Amino acid sequence: QVQLVESGGGLVQAGGSLRLSCAASGRTFSRYVMGWFRQAPEKEREFVAAISWSGSSTYGADSVKGRFTISRDNAKNTVYLQMNSLKPEDTAVYYCAAKVGWLDEYDYWGQGTQVTVSS
C-alpha cells in the first residue's frame, strides 16, 4: 500500500502559479504510475496529468497542456504539479493518485488540496 499526502494548494490570482506536491509513504514509490486529478464544485472529478514510473513519460489533459507540468522525484517519494498561467476555471480540489500499471485504475488517493484562482 501507499499513502499519499498533497500540499501546496492555496489562493492565487489569475495568471499566477502554484506548485502542488504529493508525498508518498513507503519504499516502493517508483513502482507506481502517479496522476493528478481535480474536482470543482458540482462537477465530476477529471483527469489532469499522469507520469510513468521513471518519469520518462507524461500525459496531460488538453485543458492544461502548455500550462501544467507533472514531474516526480523518486528519491524523495514525491510527485509534483507545476501550474502556470492559472485561470479561474482551474479552481478545484486537486488529488494525487497512484496505480501500478499504466492501464490500470488508480488504487490509491490522497485527501486533496484546494486550489482557488481569483479573477
XYZ file of C-alpha atoms in Angstrom:
119
model
C 0.000 0.000 0.000
C 0.939 3.625 -0.384
C -0.346 6.665 1.451
C -0.475 9.986 -0.353
C -0.468 13.490 1.134
C -0.913 16.551 -1.057
C 0.259 20.057 -0.215
C 0.843 23.387 -1.901
C -2.689 24.491 -2.628
C -3.935 27.988 -1.915
C -5.413 31.177 -3.290
C -3.784 32.781 -6.316
C -4.758 35.440 -8.828
C -5.452 34.568 -12.425
C -2.210 34.324 -14.369
C -0.298 33.226 -11.305
C 1.452 29.970 -10.483
C 1.360 27.260 -7.840
C 3.282 24.054 -7.351
C 1.492 21.132 -5.777
C 3.384 18.328 -4.089
C 2.272 14.826 -3.239
C 4.390 12.882 -0.778
C 4.075 9.108 -0.764
C 4.840 6.734 2.050
C 6.734 3.516 1.632
C 9.843 2.410 -0.231
C 8.198 1.353 -3.481
C 7.203 4.738 -4.874
C 8.981 4.089 -8.153
C 6.686 1.103 -8.810
C 3.667 3.375 -9.192
C 2.325 5.435 -12.022
C 1.275 8.739 -10.491
C -1.539 11.011 -11.522
C -3.222 14.268 -10.663
C -6.968 14.791 -10.775
C -9.223 17.659 -9.825
C -12.827 18.188 -8.844
C -14.604 21.517 -8.996
C -17.809 22.194 -7.039
C -20.791 20.381 -8.525
C -18.623 18.807 -11.215
C -17.240 15.337 -11.692
C -13.646 14.545 -10.950
C -11.453 14.970 -14.009
C -8.021 13.768 -15.021
C -5.261 16.360 -15.118
C -1.938 14.612 -15.742
C -0.043 11.366 -15.285
C 3.610 10.340 -15.150
C 5.260 6.980 -15.642
C 7.306 5.086 -13.080
C 10.652 6.645 -14.006
C 9.226 9.966 -15.122
C 10.225 9.425 -18.744
C 6.649 9.628 -19.991
C 3.956 12.116 -19.119
C 0.435 12.746 -20.300
C -1.841 15.699 -19.693
C -5.396 16.756 -20.329
C -5.931 19.158 -23.215
C -7.258 21.777 -20.811
C -3.887 22.072 -19.051
C -1.377 21.372 -21.827
C 1.213 24.095 -22.082
C 0.339 25.385 -18.608
C 0.729 22.467 -16.166
C 3.745 20.158 -15.831
C 3.859 16.920 -13.893
C 7.173 15.627 -12.564
C 8.454 13.260 -9.924
C 11.454 12.718 -7.697
C 11.676 9.039 -6.812
C 14.452 9.703 -4.309
C 12.044 11.934 -2.382
C 8.923 9.820 -2.979
C 7.223 12.909 -4.316
C 5.258 13.884 -7.402
C 4.723 17.495 -8.371
C 2.282 19.503 -10.419
C 3.623 22.854 -11.560
C 0.694 25.037 -12.548
C 1.332 28.221 -14.524
C -0.985 30.748 -16.168
C -3.765 29.742 -13.818
C -7.344 30.528 -14.744
C -10.450 30.806 -12.562
C -11.726 27.605 -14.166
C -8.744 25.774 -12.632
C -10.338 26.256 -9.223
C -10.868 22.813 -7.704
C -9.707 20.335 -5.121
C -6.650 18.629 -6.553
C -5.918 14.992 -5.765
C -2.924 12.829 -6.445
C -3.345 9.148 -7.098
C -1.234 6.047 -7.649
C -1.554 2.855 -9.647
C 0.725 0.018 -10.612
C 0.035 -0.437 -14.296
C -0.314 2.321 -16.891
C -3.713 0.993 -17.995
C -4.944 0.137 -14.504
C -7.446 2.037 -12.458
C -5.951 4.237 -9.752
C -5.865 2.344 -6.479
C -4.662 4.951 -4.003
C -5.780 8.511 -3.460
C -4.726 11.452 -1.334
C -7.080 13.651 0.661
C -6.843 16.575 -1.742
C -5.658 20.172 -1.624
C -7.764 23.204 -2.509
C -6.671 25.499 -5.321
C -8.615 28.725 -5.773
C -7.898 31.098 -8.644
C -9.422 34.555 -8.376
C -10.256 36.664 -11.407
